[in-house]
mmCIF file of C-alpha atoms and ligand atoms in Angstrom:
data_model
loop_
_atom_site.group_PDB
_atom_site.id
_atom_site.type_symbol
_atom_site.label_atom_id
_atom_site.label_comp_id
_atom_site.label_asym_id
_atom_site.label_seq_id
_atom_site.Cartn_x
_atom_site.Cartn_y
_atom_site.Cartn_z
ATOM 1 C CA UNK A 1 45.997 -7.324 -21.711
ATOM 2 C CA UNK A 2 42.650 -7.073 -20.292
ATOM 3 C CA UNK A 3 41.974 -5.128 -17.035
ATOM 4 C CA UNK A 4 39.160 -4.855 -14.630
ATOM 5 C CA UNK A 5 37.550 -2.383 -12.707
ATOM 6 C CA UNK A 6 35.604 -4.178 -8.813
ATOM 7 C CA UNK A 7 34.196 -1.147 -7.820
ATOM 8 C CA UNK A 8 31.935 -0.258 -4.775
ATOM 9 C CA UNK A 9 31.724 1.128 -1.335
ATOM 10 C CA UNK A 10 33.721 -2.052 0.763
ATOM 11 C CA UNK A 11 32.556 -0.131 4.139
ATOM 12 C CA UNK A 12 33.882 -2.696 5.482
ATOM 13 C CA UNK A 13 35.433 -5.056 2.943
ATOM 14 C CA UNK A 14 34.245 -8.518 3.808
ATOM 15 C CA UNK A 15 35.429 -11.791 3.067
ATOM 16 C CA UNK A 16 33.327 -12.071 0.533
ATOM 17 C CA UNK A 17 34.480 -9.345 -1.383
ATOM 18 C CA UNK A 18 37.938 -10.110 -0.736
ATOM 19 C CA UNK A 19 37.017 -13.549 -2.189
ATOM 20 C CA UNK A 20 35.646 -12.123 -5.555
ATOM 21 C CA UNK A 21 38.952 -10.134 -5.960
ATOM 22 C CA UNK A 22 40.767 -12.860 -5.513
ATOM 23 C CA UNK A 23 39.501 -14.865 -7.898
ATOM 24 C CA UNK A 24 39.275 -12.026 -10.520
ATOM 25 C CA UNK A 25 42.618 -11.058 -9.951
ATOM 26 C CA UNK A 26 43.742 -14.717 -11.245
ATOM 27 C CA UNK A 27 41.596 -13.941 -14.695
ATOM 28 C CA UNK A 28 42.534 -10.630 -15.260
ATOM 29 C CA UNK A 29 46.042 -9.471 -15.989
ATOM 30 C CA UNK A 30 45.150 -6.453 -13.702
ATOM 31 C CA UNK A 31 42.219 -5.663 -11.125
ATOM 32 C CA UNK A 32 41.506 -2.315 -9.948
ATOM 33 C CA UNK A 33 39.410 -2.288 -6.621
ATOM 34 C CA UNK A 34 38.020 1.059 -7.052
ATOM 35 C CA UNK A 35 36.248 2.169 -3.420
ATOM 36 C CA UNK A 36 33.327 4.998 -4.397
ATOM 37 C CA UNK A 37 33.544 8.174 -2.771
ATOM 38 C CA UNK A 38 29.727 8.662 -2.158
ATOM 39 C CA UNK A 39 28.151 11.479 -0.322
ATOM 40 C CA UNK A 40 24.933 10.335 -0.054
ATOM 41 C CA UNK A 41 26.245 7.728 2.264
ATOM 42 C CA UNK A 42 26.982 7.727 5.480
ATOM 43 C CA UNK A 43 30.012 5.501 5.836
ATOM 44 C CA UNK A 44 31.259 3.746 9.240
ATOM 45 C CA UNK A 45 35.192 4.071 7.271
ATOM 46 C CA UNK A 46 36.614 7.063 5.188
ATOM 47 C CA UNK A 47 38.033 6.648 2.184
ATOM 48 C CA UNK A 48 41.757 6.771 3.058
ATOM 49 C CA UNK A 49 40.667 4.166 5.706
ATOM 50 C CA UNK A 50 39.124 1.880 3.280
ATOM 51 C CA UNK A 51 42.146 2.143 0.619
ATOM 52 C CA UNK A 52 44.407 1.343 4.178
ATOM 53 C CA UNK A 53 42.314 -1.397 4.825
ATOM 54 C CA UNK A 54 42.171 -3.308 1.366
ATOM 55 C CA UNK A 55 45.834 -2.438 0.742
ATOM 56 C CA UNK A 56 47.039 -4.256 3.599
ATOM 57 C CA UNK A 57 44.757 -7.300 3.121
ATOM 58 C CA UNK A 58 45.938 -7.259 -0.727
ATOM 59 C CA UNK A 59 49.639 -6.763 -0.353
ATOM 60 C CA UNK A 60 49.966 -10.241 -1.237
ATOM 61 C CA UNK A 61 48.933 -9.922 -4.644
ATOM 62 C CA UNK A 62 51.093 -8.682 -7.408
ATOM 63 C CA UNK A 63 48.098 -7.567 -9.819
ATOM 64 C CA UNK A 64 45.876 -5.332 -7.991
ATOM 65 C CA UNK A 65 46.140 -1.369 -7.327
ATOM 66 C CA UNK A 66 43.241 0.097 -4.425
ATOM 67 C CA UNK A 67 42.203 3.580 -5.930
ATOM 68 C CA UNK A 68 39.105 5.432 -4.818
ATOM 69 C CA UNK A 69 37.179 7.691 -7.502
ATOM 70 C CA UNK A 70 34.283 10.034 -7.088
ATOM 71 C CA UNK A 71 31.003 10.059 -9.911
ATOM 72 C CA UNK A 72 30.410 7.762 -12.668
ATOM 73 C CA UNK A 73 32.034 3.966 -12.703
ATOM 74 C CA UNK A 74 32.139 4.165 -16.414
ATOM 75 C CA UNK A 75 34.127 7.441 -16.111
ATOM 76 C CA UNK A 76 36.631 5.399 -13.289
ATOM 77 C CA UNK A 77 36.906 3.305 -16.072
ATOM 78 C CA UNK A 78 38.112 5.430 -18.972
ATOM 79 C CA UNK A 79 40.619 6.856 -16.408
ATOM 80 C CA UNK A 80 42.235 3.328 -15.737
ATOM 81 C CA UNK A 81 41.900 2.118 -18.939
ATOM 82 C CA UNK A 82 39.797 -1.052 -18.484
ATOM 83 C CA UNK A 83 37.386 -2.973 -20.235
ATOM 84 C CA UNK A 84 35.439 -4.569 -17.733
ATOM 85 C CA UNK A 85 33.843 -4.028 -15.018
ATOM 86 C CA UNK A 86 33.979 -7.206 -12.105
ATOM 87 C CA UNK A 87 30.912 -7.595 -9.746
ATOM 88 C CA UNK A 88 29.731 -10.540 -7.182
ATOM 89 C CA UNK A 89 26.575 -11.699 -7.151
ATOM 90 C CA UNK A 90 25.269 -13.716 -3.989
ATOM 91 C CA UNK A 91 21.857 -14.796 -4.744
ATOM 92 C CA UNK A 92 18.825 -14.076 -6.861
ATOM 93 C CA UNK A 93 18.106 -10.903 -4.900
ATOM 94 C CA UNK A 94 21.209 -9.111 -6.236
ATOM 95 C CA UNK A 95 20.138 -9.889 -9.605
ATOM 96 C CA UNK A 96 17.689 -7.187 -10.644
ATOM 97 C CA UNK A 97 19.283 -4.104 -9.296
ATOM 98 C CA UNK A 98 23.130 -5.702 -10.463
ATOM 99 C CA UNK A 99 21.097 -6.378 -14.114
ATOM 100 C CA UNK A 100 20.521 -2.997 -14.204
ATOM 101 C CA UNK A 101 23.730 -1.828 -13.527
ATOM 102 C CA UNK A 102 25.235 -3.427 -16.145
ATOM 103 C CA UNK A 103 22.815 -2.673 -18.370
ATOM 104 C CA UNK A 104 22.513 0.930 -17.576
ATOM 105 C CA UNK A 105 26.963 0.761 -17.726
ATOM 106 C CA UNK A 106 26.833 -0.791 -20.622
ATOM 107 C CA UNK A 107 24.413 1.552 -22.390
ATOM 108 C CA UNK A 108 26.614 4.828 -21.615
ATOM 109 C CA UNK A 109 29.709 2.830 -22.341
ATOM 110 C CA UNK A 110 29.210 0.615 -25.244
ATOM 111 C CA UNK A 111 33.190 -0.724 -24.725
ATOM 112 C CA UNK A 112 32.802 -1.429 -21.346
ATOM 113 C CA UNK A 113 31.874 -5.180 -20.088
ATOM 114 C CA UNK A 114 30.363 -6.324 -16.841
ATOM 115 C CA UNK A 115 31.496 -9.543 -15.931
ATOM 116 C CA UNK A 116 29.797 -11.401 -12.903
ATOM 117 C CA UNK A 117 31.554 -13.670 -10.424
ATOM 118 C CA UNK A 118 28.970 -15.835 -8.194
ATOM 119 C CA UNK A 119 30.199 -15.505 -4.806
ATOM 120 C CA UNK A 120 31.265 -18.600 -3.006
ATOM 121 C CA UNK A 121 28.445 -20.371 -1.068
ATOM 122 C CA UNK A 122 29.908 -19.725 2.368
ATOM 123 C CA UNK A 123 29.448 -15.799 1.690
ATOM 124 C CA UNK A 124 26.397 -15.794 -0.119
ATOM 125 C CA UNK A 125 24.536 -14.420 2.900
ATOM 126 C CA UNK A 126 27.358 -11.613 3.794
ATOM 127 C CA UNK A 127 27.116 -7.932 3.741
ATOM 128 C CA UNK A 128 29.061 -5.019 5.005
ATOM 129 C CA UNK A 129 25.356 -3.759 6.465
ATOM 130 C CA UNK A 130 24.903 -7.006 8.135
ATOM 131 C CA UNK A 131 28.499 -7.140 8.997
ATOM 132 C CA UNK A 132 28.619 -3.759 11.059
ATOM 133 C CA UNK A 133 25.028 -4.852 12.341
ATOM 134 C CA UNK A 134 26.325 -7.897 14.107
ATOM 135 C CA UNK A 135 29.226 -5.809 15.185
ATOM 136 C CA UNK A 136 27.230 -3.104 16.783
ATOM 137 C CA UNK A 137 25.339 -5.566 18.820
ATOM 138 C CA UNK A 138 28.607 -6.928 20.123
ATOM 139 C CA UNK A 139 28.178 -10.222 17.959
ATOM 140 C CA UNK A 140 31.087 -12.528 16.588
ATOM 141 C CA UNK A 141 32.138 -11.407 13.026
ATOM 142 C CA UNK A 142 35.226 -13.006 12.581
ATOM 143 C CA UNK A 143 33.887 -15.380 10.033
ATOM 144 C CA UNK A 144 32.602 -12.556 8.350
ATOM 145 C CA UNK A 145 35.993 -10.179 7.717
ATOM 146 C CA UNK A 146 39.981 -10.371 8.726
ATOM 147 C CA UNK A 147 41.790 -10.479 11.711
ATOM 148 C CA UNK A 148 42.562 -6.872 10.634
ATOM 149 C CA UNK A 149 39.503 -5.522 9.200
ATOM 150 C CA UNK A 150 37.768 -6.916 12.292
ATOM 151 C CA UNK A 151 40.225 -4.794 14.840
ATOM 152 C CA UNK A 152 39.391 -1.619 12.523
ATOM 153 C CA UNK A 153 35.622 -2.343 13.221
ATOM 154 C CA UNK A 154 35.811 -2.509 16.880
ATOM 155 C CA UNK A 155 38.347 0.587 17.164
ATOM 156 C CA UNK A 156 35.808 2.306 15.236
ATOM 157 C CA UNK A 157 32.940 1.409 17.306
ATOM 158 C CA UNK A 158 35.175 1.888 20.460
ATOM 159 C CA UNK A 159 35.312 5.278 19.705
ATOM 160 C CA UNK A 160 32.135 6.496 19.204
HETATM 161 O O1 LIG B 201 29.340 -1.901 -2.990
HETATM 162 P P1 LIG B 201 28.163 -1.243 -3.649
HETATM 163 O O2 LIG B 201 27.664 -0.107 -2.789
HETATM 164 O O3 LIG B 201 27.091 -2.226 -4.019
HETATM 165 O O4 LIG B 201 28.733 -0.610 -5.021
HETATM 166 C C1 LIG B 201 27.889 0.106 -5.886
HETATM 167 C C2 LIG B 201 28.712 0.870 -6.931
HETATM 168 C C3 LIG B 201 29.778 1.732 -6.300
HETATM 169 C C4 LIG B 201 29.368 -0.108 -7.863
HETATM 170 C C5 LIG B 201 27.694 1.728 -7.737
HETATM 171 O O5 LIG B 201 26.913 2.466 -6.842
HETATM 172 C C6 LIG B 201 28.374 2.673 -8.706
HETATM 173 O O6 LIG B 201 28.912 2.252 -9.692
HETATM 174 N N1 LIG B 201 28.348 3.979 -8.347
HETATM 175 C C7 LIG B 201 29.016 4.998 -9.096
HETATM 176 C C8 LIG B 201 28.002 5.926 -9.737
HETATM 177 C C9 LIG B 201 27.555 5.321 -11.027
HETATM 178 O O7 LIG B 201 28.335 5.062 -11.924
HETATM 179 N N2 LIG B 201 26.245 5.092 -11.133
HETATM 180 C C10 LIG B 201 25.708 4.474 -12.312
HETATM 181 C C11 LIG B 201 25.678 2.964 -12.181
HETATM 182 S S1 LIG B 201 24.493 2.483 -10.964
#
């Protein structure tokens, strides 16, 4: 059996993340999307809104769990019991600092694997900064995230 770990902040989850767990979730036997607590941030979504949010879009497939974790990845990792760790790249610019992550990963946790999945053209250009951008300004994002995550967005803003 060999499970993954697609960790990161999904404030919001995009279709282009959604995307990359799909597809990983067909070449793993089981894919953790882990959602980082992270207090430097300052996050549009909580936590328990973000695990809501991904649940519901994921409900639909058998092999993936939503948890959230706080510190390292590589500790998230030793906790679940995985071996690798799933990222997207878009394009070239993602490279150095993603590089680096896996290197950096990989050096505190010799067992642990980063495997890269090259995001599919039509999100190459997405974001969840660009995302609530457009959103703030009023723009269309529906190509950009779900019916649902899309609502959550414009409750959100609604509300400020
Ligand atoms: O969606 P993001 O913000 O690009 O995800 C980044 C994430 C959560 C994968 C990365 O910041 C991370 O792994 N943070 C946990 C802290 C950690 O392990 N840092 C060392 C690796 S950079």
């Amino acid at each position: 059996m060999t499970n993954a770990l697609y960790a990161g902040s999904f404030d919001p989850m995009t279709r282009g993340h959604l995307d990359v767990i799909r597809r990983a979730s067909k070449v793993f036997d089981k894919l953790y999307v882990g959602i980082l607590i992270n207090y430097a941030k300052n996050p549009m979504f909580t936590i328990e809104e973000r695990v809501e949010m991904i649940r519901e879009e994921v409900k639909d497939i058998p092999n993936v769990e939503v948890v959230s974790f706080d510190g390292l990845v590589i500790e998230a990792a030793k906790k679940l019991g995985v071996s690798v760790l799933v990222r997207g790249l878009r394009a070239v610019t993602d490279f150095e600092y993603e590089i680096q992550m896996a290197l950096l990963n990989r050096n505190l946790a010799r067992e642990l694997d980063t495997v890269f999945f090259a995001t599919s053209l039509k999100y190459s250009y997405l974001s969840s900064s660009v995302v609530k951008e457009v959103a703030f300004y009023d723009g269309d994002i529906h190509n950009f995230v779900t019916p649902n995550v899309e609502r959550l967005i414009r409750e959100k803003l609604a509300a400020k």
